[in-house]
Amino acid sequence: MKMLRHNAVTSAILGALWMVVLSTTIAIVMSFATGDPFRPHILLSLIWGGSAGVILGRDLGGRIGAVLVAVAIAAACLLGLGPLLVGVEASAFSASVAAILLALSFVWSSVLILNDLPTGGLTRHEFEGAVIRFLTGFGYIFFTAIVLIPFYVMVMTSLKNQAELMQNPLDFSIDLSQGWALFRSYDELFTQFNFGTYLFNSFTISVLTVFITLAFAIPGAYAVARLRFRGRAAFSRSILLIYMVPMIVLALPIYIGFSMTGLRNSLWGIVMIYPVTTIPVALYMLQGYFRGLPAEIEEAGLMDGLSRLAVIWKITLPLSLPALASVSLYIFMIAWNEFLLAFMLLDDPSRFTLTRGIASLNSSEIPRQHLMAGSVVATVPIMALFLGLERFMTKGLTAGSVKG
Amino acid sequence: MAQASPPTGTGPLARREARLAWQLLLPTITAVALVVILPLLAIFWISVKPVGLSDLRAPEVIAREDIRGDTEAVGDAANIRYRLRNSSQDRPISGVSLTDTIPEGLAVQELDPRCALDGRALSCTFGEWEAGFRDTLLIPVTIEQAYLDNDLRPQDSPVETTGSASSVLTDATFTFENFTRIFSGEEFFEVLWVTLFYTVFGTVGALLVGLFAALLLNKSFKGQGILRGLYLFPYVAPVIAVAFAWLILFDPFSGSANALLIQMGITDQSINFFGERPLALIMVTIFEVWRYFPLSFLFILARMQSIDSDMYEAADMDGASPFQQFWYLSVPQLLGILSVLFLLRFIWTFNKFDDIFLLTGGNAGTRTLTVNVYEQAFAISNIGAGAAVAVVIFCCLLLFSILFLKYISQEEGL
């Protein structure tokens, strides 16, 4: 352990590992962007990264030294002896972009990681600081990659056709010369597969669910948060329990009941069910918020002769608008994303919701870019809503404990 | 002077407050009772009944009516024909009867002994029908001028039928066969094992990855808000969209992941990620971690930001290294939220259905208890067995909830 804590050793090890991370990342990024073959060479990455780490870690030659290292790495890549191997099919342009990108990003980030390491032996503090900077860099790359890649693949697949995809599954470059024809799968979804109706159905159902849920949850949450009655504690615990009952357990009896009463295949049936699954969550989130509001304002209202209901309407609700916004958003998201009940209860294509509609696209006869285009159509509105109101949303999520 | 004593019991104001509280809660209680409690009771009931998918439609009398013979001129003879059957192949119907209106201008020649005619109203009673029973009823008529003028066929007036049949859902047949069927054989224990693997590793993985992400974002810098929003994507996106995106990414024939692995020289032959044991189970668990790490990340980050930074400065002064600070200062502070998250996520992962159902459909050794409910009820059409599995899930859930309320709820003041 002690041996590791020497500038040269630490720099060499961190540099070598960092080069593996970066060359893999750049190889994946360039492959996805151009479809050309790029691959990292692990052994060469270790060697190049290790030696570059030693030079950069000791700040040999200062700024000029760093530039020289960058040039050496880029040149090695282009000559086929570097950490990143470029296939012969790749164009000279994309090969040089990859080489320069790798060289610059490596030198720049290694200087940051190995920044304030003194020469010679390191204290534990300095050593761990460098390791943490390395892990942080790795973390950013890792999380961004795992989050973005599936969504990137989703969007890009929806813009390509089956033949192009089969030919080179790595090529996600887009032929912009097609113009609007790029969006043909979206066009077909709306003209041939009825997605306009599904979008409308999903939207209506989600909005109705939000309103019905709030209508039930606001009075309930207020009662639990403010009023004293026997069984209050038991009630707030049973809310939590109900909120844990798995949907699949309820889905069977609901399916049977709906089959017998003819509510299956009707959007009204869905609108009856969804709010009940969200009421416990909403009630739980709201009561937490109501409890945090100062009771004195409400008491002042009561003193001034308002009834309880008037107090809720005129004092509590205006004060809790941010909470209402986050709860509404969260419920909207649950209703919009719901799949199981829609899948079990709706068979008639004219009454599908968006998620049910996408499930129906999953067949061997329908090309997969339609499936992905459908997924994009379902994802984009919720993402837009979420990014626009992220502040509310995260607050709502943390307030509402964990539903999923 | 009378002794002053404090009032005992509940006063009128307190009673009014309690009454108002129950009034406010009544709609919620009613709705939840109808959609949650009632189905829960129903699932216990169904689990001891031999119900199949086909039993959901109650047996009914099916009647088709037409007219046979010449109907061109006055005096032609024809038959009104009723083709009748019991829609069920295994349940009798009792008290079967039929009523119909015979159109103007058809003179009934002869009446079946089971039927009676009152004016133009025909009514017949048949008594009890065996399962799968079929019958044809013929009523000979002659055509009159009014029939030709009216252009009203016998089939234009709807036939009304009555008949009651016992349904397996409501009668008194009970069986424990559903339970013996799901508990017997190796399969149940495999399902249980898969469920536990998925739940334990999915939960722990999501917590650890979430912790890592939270550590990463627990400092303020430009773009922190954007990154936080980005890292929540997997949780916010519809499950159906991300599940299909994963399926396409890891497709064995034309998936980008396989193409990438082959190009990097890690494998020389494409891997069927979601179709092979035990890889499929590992993949669905990774999917679970991927989809739910944002939640633990969010909660852990919220807690981290509420920890006082003075403590870290003091530790820094005393020479504690960053890893020591993490282990001896942060971890003990985070233990509360981590244990709550563990239990909640454990319960929810245990109950998860859609993710696995969409990714593998429960094939290739990924069938969990929840997928088994669907499989039994819809693929094998045995609703009773599906309900029995659901009962097992519910009992496990009850057990976890008791643990939860006992040990965790004090911790977070839930």
mmCIF file of C-alpha atoms in Angstrom, chain A residues 23-41 77-78 80 82-99 167-173, chain B residues 256 258-265:
data_model
loop_
_atom_site.group_PDB
_atom_site.id
_atom_site.type_symbol
_atom_site.label_atom_id
_atom_site.label_comp_id
_atom_site.label_asym_id
_atom_site.label_seq_id
_atom_site.Cartn_x
_atom_site.Cartn_y
_atom_site.Cartn_z
ATOM 1 C CA SER A 23 -10.004 4.731 -25.317
ATOM 2 C CA THR A 24 -13.032 2.485 -24.763
ATOM 3 C CA THR A 25 -15.299 5.504 -24.490
ATOM 4 C CA ILE A 26 -13.953 7.160 -27.607
ATOM 5 C CA ALA A 27 -14.138 3.882 -29.509
ATOM 6 C CA ILE A 28 -17.804 3.471 -28.575
ATOM 7 C CA VAL A 29 -18.666 7.102 -29.276
ATOM 8 C CA MET A 30 -16.950 7.078 -32.657
ATOM 9 C CA SER A 31 -18.483 3.721 -33.615
ATOM 10 C CA PHE A 32 -21.967 4.926 -32.787
ATOM 11 C CA ALA A 33 -21.446 8.245 -34.516
ATOM 12 C CA THR A 34 -19.904 6.994 -37.762
ATOM 13 C CA GLY A 35 -20.482 3.262 -37.932
ATOM 14 C CA ASP A 36 -16.772 2.777 -38.687
ATOM 15 C CA PRO A 37 -14.759 0.166 -36.787
ATOM 16 C CA PHE A 38 -12.891 1.627 -33.813
ATOM 17 C CA ARG A 39 -11.612 -0.477 -30.969
ATOM 18 C CA PRO A 40 -9.487 0.100 -27.921
ATOM 19 C CA HIS A 41 -6.320 -1.917 -27.505
ATOM 20 C CA CYS A 77 -3.243 6.181 -32.975
ATOM 21 C CA LEU A 78 -3.001 7.209 -36.620
ATOM 22 C CA GLY A 80 -1.925 1.986 -35.604
ATOM 23 C CA GLY A 82 -1.784 3.740 -30.169
ATOM 24 C CA PRO A 83 -4.383 2.894 -27.520
ATOM 25 C CA LEU A 84 -7.148 3.250 -30.116
ATOM 26 C CA LEU A 85 -7.130 1.008 -33.178
ATOM 27 C CA VAL A 86 -8.892 2.284 -36.260
ATOM 28 C CA GLY A 87 -10.127 -0.149 -38.898
ATOM 29 C CA VAL A 88 -9.051 0.298 -42.515
ATOM 30 C CA GLU A 89 -12.647 0.992 -43.573
ATOM 31 C CA ALA A 90 -12.734 4.166 -41.515
ATOM 32 C CA SER A 91 -12.301 7.413 -43.398
ATOM 33 C CA ALA A 92 -9.111 9.378 -42.762
ATOM 34 C CA PHE A 93 -11.225 12.187 -41.411
ATOM 35 C CA SER A 94 -13.012 10.191 -38.723
ATOM 36 C CA ALA A 95 -9.734 8.439 -37.829
ATOM 37 C CA SER A 96 -8.003 11.756 -37.197
ATOM 38 C CA VAL A 97 -10.971 13.143 -35.295
ATOM 39 C CA ALA A 98 -10.858 10.082 -33.031
ATOM 40 C CA ALA A 99 -7.085 10.306 -32.522
ATOM 41 C CA GLN A 167 -26.364 -4.083 -42.526
ATOM 42 C CA ASN A 168 -24.433 -2.316 -39.796
ATOM 43 C CA PRO A 169 -26.053 -2.241 -36.359
ATOM 44 C CA LEU A 170 -23.408 0.187 -35.175
ATOM 45 C CA ASP A 171 -24.035 2.814 -37.768
ATOM 46 C CA PHE A 172 -26.332 5.405 -36.289
ATOM 47 C CA SER A 173 -25.204 8.217 -38.532
ATOM 48 C CA SER B 256 -25.666 -2.797 -31.424
ATOM 49 C CA ASN B 258 -23.360 -7.510 -29.919
ATOM 50 C CA ALA B 259 -21.870 -5.669 -32.870
ATOM 51 C CA LEU B 260 -19.814 -3.587 -30.470
ATOM 52 C CA LEU B 261 -18.580 -6.590 -28.500
ATOM 53 C CA ILE B 262 -17.574 -8.407 -31.668
ATOM 54 C CA GLN B 263 -15.787 -5.346 -32.996
ATOM 55 C CA MET B 264 -13.884 -4.914 -29.751
ATOM 56 C CA GLY B 265 -12.833 -8.525 -29.964
#
